[in-house]
PDB file of C-alpha atoms in Angstrom:
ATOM      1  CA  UNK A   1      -5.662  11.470  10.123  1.00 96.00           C
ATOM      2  CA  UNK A   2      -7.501  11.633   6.621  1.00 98.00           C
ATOM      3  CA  UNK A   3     -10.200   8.758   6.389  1.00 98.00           C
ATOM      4  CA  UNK A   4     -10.582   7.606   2.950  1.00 98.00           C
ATOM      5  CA  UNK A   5     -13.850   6.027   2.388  1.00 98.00           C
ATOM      6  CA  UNK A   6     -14.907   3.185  -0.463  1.00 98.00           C
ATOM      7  CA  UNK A   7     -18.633   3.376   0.107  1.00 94.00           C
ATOM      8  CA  UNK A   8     -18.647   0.344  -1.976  1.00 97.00           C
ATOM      9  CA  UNK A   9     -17.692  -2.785  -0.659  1.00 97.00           C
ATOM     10  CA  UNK A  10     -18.355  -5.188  -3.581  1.00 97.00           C
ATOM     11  CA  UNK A  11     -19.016  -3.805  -6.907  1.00 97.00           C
ATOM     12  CA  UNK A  12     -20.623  -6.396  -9.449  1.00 96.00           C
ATOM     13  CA  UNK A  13     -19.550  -5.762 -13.237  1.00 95.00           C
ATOM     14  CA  UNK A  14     -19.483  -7.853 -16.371  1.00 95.00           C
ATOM     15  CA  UNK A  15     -16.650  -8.405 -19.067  1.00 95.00           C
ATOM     16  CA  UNK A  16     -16.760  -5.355 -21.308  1.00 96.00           C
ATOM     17  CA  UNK A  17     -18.764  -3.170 -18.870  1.00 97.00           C
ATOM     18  CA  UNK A  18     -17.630   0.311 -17.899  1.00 97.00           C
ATOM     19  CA  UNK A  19     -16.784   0.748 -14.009  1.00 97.00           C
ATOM     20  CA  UNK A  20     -16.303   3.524 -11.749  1.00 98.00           C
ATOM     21  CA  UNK A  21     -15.236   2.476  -8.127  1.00 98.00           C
ATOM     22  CA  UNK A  22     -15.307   6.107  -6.124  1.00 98.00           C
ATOM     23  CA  UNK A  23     -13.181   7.068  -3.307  1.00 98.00           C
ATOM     24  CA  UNK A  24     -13.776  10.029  -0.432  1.00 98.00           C
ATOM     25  CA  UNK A  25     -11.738  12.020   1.531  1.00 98.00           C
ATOM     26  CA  UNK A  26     -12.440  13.763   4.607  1.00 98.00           C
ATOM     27  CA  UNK A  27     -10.785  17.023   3.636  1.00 98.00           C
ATOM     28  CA  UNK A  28      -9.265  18.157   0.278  1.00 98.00           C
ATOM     29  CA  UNK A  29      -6.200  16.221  -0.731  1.00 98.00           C
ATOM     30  CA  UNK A  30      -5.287  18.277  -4.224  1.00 98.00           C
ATOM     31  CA  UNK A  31      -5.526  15.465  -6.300  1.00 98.00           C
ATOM     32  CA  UNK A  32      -2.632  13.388  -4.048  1.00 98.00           C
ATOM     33  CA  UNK A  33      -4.489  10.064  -4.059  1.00 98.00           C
ATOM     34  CA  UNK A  34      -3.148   6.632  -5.885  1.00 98.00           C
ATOM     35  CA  UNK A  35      -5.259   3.350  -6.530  1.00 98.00           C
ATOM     36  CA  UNK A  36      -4.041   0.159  -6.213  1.00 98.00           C
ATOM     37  CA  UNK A  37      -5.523  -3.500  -7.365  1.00 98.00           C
ATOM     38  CA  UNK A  38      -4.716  -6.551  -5.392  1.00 98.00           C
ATOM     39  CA  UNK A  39      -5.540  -9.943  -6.877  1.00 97.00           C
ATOM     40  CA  UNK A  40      -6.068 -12.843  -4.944  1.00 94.00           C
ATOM     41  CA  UNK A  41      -2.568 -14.635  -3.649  1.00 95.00           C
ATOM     42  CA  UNK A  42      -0.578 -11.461  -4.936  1.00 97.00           C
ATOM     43  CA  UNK A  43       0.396  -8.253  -3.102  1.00 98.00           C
ATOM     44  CA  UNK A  44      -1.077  -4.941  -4.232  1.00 98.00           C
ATOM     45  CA  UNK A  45       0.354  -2.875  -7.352  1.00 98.00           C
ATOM     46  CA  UNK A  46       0.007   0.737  -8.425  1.00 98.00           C
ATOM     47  CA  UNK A  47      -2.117   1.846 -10.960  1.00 98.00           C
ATOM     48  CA  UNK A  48      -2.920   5.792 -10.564  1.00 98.00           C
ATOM     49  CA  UNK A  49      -0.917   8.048  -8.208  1.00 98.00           C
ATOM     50  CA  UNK A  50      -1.677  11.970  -8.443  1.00 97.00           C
ATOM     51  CA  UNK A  51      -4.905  10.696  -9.025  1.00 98.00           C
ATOM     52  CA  UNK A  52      -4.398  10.635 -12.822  1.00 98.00           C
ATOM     53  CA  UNK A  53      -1.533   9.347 -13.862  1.00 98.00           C
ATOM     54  CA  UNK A  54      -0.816   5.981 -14.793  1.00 98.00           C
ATOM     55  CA  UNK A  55       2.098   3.986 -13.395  1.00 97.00           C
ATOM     56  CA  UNK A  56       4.479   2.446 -15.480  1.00 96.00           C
ATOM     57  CA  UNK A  57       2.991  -0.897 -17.986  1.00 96.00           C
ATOM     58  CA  UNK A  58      -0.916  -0.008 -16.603  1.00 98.00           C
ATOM     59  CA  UNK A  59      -3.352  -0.491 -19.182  1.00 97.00           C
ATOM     60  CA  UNK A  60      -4.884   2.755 -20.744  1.00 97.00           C
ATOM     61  CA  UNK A  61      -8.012   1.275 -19.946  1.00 98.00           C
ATOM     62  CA  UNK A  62      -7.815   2.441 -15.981  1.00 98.00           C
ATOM     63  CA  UNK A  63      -8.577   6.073 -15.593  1.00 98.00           C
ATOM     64  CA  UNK A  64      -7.815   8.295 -12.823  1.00 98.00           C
ATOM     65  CA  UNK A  65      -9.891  11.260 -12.058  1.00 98.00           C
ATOM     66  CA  UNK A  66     -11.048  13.496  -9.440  1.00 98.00           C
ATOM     67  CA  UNK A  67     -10.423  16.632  -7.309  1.00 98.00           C
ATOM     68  CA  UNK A  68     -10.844  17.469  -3.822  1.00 98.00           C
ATOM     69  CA  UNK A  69     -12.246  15.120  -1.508  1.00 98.00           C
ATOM     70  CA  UNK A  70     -13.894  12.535  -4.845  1.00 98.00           C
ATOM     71  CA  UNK A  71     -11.808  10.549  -6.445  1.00 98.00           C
ATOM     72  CA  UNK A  72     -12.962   7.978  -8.755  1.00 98.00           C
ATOM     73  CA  UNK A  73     -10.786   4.776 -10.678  1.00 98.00           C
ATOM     74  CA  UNK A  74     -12.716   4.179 -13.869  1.00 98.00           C
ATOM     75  CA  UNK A  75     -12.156   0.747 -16.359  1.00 98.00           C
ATOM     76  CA  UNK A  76     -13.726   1.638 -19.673  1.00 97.00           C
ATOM     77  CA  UNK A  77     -14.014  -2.345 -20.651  1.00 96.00           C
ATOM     78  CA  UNK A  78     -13.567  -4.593 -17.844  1.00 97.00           C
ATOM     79  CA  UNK A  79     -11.286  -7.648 -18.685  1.00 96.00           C
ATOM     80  CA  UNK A  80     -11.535 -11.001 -16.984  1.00 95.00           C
ATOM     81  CA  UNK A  81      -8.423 -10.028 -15.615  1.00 96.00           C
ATOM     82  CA  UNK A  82      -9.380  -6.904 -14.130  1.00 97.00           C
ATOM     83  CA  UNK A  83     -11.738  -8.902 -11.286  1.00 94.00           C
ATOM     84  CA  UNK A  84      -9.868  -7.637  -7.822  1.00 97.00           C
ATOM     85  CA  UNK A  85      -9.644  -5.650  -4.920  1.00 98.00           C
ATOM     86  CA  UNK A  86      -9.029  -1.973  -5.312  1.00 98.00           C
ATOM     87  CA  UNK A  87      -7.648   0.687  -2.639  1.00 98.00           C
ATOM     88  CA  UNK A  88      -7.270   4.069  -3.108  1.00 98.00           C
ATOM     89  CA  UNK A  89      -4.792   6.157  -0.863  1.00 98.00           C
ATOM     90  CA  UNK A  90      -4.117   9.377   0.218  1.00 98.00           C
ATOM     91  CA  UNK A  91      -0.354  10.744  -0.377  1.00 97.00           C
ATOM     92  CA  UNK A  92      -1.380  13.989   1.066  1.00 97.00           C
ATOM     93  CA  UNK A  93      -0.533  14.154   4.389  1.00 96.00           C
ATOM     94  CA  UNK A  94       2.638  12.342   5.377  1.00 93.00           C
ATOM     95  CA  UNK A  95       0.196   9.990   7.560  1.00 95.00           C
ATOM     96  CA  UNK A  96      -0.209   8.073   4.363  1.00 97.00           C
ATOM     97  CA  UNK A  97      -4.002   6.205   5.156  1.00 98.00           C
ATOM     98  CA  UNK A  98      -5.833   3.399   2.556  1.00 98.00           C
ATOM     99  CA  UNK A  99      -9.512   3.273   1.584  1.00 98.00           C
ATOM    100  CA  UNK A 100     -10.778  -0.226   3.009  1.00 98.00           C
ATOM    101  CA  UNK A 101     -10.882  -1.727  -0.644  1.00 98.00           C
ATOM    102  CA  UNK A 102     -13.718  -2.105  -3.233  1.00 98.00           C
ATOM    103  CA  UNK A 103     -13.736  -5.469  -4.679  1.00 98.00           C
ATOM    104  CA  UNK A 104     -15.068  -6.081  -8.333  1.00 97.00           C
ATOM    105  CA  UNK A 105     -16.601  -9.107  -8.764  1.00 96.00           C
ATOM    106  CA  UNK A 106     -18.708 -10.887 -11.862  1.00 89.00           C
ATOM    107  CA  UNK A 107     -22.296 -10.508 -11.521  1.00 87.00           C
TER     108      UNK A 107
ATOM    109  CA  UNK B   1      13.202  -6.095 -13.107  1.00 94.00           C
ATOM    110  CA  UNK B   2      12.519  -4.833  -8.965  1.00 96.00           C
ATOM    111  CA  UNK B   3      12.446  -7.483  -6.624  1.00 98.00           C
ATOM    112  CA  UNK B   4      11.565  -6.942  -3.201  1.00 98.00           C
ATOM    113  CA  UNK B   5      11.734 -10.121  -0.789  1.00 98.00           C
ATOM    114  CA  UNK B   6      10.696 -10.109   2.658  1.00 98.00           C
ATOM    115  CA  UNK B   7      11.555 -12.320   5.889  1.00 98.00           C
ATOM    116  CA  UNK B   8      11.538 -12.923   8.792  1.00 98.00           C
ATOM    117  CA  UNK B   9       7.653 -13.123  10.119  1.00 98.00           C
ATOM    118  CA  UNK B  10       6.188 -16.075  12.203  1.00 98.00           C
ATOM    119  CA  UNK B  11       4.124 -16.784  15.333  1.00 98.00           C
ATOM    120  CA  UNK B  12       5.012 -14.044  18.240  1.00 98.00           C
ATOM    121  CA  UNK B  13       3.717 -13.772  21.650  1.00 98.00           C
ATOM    122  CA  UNK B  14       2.030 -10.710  22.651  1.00 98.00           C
ATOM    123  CA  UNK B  15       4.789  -8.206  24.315  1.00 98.00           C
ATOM    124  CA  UNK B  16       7.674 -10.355  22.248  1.00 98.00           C
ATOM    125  CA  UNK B  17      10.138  -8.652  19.700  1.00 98.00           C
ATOM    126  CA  UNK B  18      11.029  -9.462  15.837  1.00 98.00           C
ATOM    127  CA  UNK B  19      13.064  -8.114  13.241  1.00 98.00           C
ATOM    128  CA  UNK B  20      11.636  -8.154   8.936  1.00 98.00           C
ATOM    129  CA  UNK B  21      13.903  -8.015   6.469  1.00 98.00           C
ATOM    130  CA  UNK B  22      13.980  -6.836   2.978  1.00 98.00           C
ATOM    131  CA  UNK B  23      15.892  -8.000   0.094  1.00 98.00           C
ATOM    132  CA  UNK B  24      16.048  -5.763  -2.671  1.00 98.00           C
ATOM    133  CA  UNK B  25      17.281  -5.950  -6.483  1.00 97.00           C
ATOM    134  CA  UNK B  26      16.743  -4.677  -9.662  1.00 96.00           C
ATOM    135  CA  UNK B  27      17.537  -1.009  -9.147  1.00 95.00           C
ATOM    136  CA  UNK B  28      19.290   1.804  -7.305  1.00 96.00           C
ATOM    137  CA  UNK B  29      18.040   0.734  -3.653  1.00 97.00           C
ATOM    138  CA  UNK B  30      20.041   3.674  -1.965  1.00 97.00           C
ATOM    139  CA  UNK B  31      18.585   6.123  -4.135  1.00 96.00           C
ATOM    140  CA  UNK B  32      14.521   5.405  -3.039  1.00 96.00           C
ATOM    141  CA  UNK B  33      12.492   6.241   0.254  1.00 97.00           C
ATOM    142  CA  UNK B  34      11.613   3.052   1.436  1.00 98.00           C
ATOM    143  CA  UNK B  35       8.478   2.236   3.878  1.00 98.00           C
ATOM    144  CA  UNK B  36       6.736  -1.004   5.654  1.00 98.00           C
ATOM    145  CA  UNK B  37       2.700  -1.514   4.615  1.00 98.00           C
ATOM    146  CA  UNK B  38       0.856  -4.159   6.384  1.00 98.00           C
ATOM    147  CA  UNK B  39      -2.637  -5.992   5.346  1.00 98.00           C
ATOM    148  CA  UNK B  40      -4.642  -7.149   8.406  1.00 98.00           C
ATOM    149  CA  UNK B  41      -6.655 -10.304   8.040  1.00 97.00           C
ATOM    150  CA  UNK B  42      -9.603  -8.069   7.596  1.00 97.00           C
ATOM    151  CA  UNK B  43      -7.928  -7.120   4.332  1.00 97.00           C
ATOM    152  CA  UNK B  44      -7.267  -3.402   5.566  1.00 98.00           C
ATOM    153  CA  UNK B  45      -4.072  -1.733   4.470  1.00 98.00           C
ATOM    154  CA  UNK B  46      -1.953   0.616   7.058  1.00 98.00           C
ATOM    155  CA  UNK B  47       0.934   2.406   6.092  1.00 98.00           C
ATOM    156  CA  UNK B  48       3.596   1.475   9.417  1.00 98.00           C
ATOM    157  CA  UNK B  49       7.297   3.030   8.656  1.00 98.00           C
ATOM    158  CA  UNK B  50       8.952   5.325   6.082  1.00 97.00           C
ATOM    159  CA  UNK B  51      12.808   5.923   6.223  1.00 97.00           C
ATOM    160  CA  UNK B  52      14.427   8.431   3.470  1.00 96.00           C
ATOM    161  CA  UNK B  53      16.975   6.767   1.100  1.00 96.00           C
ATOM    162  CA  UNK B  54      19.694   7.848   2.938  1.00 96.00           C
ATOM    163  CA  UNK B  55      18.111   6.772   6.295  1.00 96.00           C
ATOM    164  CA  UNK B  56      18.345  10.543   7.892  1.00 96.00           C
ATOM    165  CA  UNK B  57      14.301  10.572   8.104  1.00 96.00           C
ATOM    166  CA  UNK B  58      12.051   8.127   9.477  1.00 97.00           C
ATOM    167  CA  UNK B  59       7.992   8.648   9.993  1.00 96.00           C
ATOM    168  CA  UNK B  60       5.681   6.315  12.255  1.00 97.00           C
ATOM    169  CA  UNK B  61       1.978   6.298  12.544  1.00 97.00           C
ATOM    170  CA  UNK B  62       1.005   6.898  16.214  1.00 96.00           C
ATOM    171  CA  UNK B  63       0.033   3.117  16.092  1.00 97.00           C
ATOM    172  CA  UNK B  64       3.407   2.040  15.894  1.00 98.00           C
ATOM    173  CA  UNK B  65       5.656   4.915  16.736  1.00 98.00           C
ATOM    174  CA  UNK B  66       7.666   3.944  20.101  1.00 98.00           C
ATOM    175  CA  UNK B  67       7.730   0.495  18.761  1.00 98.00           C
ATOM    176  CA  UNK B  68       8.674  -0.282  15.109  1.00 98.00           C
ATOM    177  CA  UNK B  69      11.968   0.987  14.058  1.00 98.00           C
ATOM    178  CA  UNK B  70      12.847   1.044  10.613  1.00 98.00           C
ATOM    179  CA  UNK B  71      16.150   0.711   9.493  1.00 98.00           C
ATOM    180  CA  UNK B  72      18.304   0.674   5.869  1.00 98.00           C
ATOM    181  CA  UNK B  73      21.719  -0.810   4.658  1.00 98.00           C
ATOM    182  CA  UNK B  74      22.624   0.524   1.417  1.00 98.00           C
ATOM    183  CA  UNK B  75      25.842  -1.730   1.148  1.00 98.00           C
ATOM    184  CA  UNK B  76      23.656  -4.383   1.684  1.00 98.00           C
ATOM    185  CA  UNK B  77      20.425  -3.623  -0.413  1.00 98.00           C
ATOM    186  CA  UNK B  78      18.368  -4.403   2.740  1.00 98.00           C
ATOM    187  CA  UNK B  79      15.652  -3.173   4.468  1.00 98.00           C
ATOM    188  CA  UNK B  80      14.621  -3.495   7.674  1.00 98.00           C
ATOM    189  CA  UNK B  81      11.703  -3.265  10.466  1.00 98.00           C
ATOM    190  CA  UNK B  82      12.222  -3.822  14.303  1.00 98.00           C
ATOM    191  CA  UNK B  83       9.015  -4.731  15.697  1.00 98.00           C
ATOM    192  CA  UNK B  84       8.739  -4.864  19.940  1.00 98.00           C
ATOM    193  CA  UNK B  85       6.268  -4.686  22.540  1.00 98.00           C
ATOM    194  CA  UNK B  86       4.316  -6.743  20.188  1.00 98.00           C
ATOM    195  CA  UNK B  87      -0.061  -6.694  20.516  1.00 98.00           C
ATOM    196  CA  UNK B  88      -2.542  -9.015  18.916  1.00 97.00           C
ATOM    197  CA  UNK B  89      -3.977  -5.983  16.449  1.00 97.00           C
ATOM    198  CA  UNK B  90       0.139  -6.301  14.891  1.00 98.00           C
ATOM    199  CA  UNK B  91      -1.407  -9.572  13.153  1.00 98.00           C
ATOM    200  CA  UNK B  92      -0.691  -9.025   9.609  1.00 98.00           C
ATOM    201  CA  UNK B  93       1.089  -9.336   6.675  1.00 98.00           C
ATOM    202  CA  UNK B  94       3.985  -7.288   6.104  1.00 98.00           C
ATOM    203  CA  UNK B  95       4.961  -5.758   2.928  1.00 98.00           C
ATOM    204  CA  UNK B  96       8.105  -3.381   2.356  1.00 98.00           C
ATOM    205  CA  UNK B  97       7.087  -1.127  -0.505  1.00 98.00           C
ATOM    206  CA  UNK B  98       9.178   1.483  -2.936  1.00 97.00           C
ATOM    207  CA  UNK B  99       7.883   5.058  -2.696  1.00 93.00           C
ATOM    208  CA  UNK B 100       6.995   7.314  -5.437  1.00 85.00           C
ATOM    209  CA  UNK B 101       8.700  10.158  -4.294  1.00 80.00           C
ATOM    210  CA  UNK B 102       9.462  10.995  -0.659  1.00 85.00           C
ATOM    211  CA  UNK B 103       6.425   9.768   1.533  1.00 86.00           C
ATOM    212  CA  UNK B 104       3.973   9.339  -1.145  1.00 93.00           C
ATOM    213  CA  UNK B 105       2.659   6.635  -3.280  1.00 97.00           C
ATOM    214  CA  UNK B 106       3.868   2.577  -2.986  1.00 97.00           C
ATOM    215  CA  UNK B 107       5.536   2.330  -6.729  1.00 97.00           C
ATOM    216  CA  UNK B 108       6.436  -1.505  -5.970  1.00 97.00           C
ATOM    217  CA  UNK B 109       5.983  -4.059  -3.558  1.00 98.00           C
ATOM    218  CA  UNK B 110       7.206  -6.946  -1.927  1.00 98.00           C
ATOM    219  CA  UNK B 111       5.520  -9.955  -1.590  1.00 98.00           C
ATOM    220  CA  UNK B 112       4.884  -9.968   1.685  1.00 98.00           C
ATOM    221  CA  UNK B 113       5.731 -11.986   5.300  1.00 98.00           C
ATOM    222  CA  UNK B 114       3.662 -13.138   7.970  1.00 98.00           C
ATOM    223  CA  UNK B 115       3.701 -11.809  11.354  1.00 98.00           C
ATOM    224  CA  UNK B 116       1.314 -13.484  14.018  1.00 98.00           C
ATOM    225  CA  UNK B 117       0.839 -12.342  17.507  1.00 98.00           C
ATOM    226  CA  UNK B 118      -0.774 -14.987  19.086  1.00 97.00           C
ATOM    227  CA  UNK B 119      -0.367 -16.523  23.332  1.00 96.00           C
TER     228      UNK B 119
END
């Protein structure tokens, strides 16, 4: 199976800041990898699949980019809102597998 | 608006059976892949069951495959996951999810039922 890896486990930001939470494959995935961002209480919800576009009602403020194996989710002003747990995912191979999460917290 | 509404989790003993369900409203249920996600208590996400929207194709992770069965009834807007042979490392919430497109990305999910596997 592909092993997506969030070397970050915690990421500390402020309101306003730029983030990039970074996501690796262990083999090429052509750009089939989706982020998700779980708040506390809720279930997850899509942001980015093909690792660029943005799902329905997401904020322009969450980038996508990446090719490869490195994928990174970017937030060009981080909101109050925006403080969560985010998972990338491969949609490669049909044995879908998750990053363990990267969870953005206020420093 | 989608709505996805699982049931049917509680406390299991390790080699017992149980059967999720999944509600779903809001749009064209028979005409989107469907699959099962779960969240351990460790906060890790594992994909578990996919079934096409016309239920001809199903996919299992070797974790699971032999003992999950997913299941759809269009007429009924329901979703469904057959869990046996039940282990402790099954501990997790369960979340039925929309796909993308075929087995790809999770557009929308549910919000989620409790399945403990516990002597």
């Amino acid at each position: 199976d592909i092993v997506m890896t969030q070397s970050h486990k915690f990421m500390s930001t402020s309101v306003g800041d730029r983030v990039s939470i970074t996501c690796k494959a262990s083999q090429d995935v052509s750009t089939a990898v989706a982020w998700y961002q779980q708040k506390p209480g809720q279930s997850p919800k899509l942001l980015i699949y093909w690792a660029s576009t943005r799902h329905t009602g997401v904020p322009d403020r969450f980038t996508g980019s990446g090719s490869g194996t490195d994928y990174t989710l970017t937030i060009s002003s981080v909101q109050a809102e925006d403080l969560a747990l985010y998972y990338c995912q491969q949609h490669y191979s049909t044995a879908l597998t998750f990053g363990a999460g990267t969870k953005l917290e206020l420093k | 608006e989608v709505q996805l509404v699982e049931s049917g989790g509680g406390l299991v003993k390790p080699g017992g059976s149980l059967k999720l369900s999944c509600a779903a409203s809001g749009f064209a249920f028979s005409s989107y892949d469907m699959s099962w996600v779960r969240q351990t208590p460790e906060k890790r996400l594992e994909w578990v069951a996919y079934i096409s929207s016309g239920g001809g194709s199903t996919y299992y992770p070797d974790t699971v495959k032999g003992r999950f069965t997913i299941s759809r009834d269009n007429a009924k807007n329901t979703l469904y996951l057959q869990m046996s042979s039940l282990k402790s490392e099954d501990t997790a919430m369960y979340y039925c999810a929309s796909q993308g497109a075929m087995i790809t990305w999770f557009a929308y999910w549910g919000q989620g039922t409790l399945v403990t596997v516990s002597a």
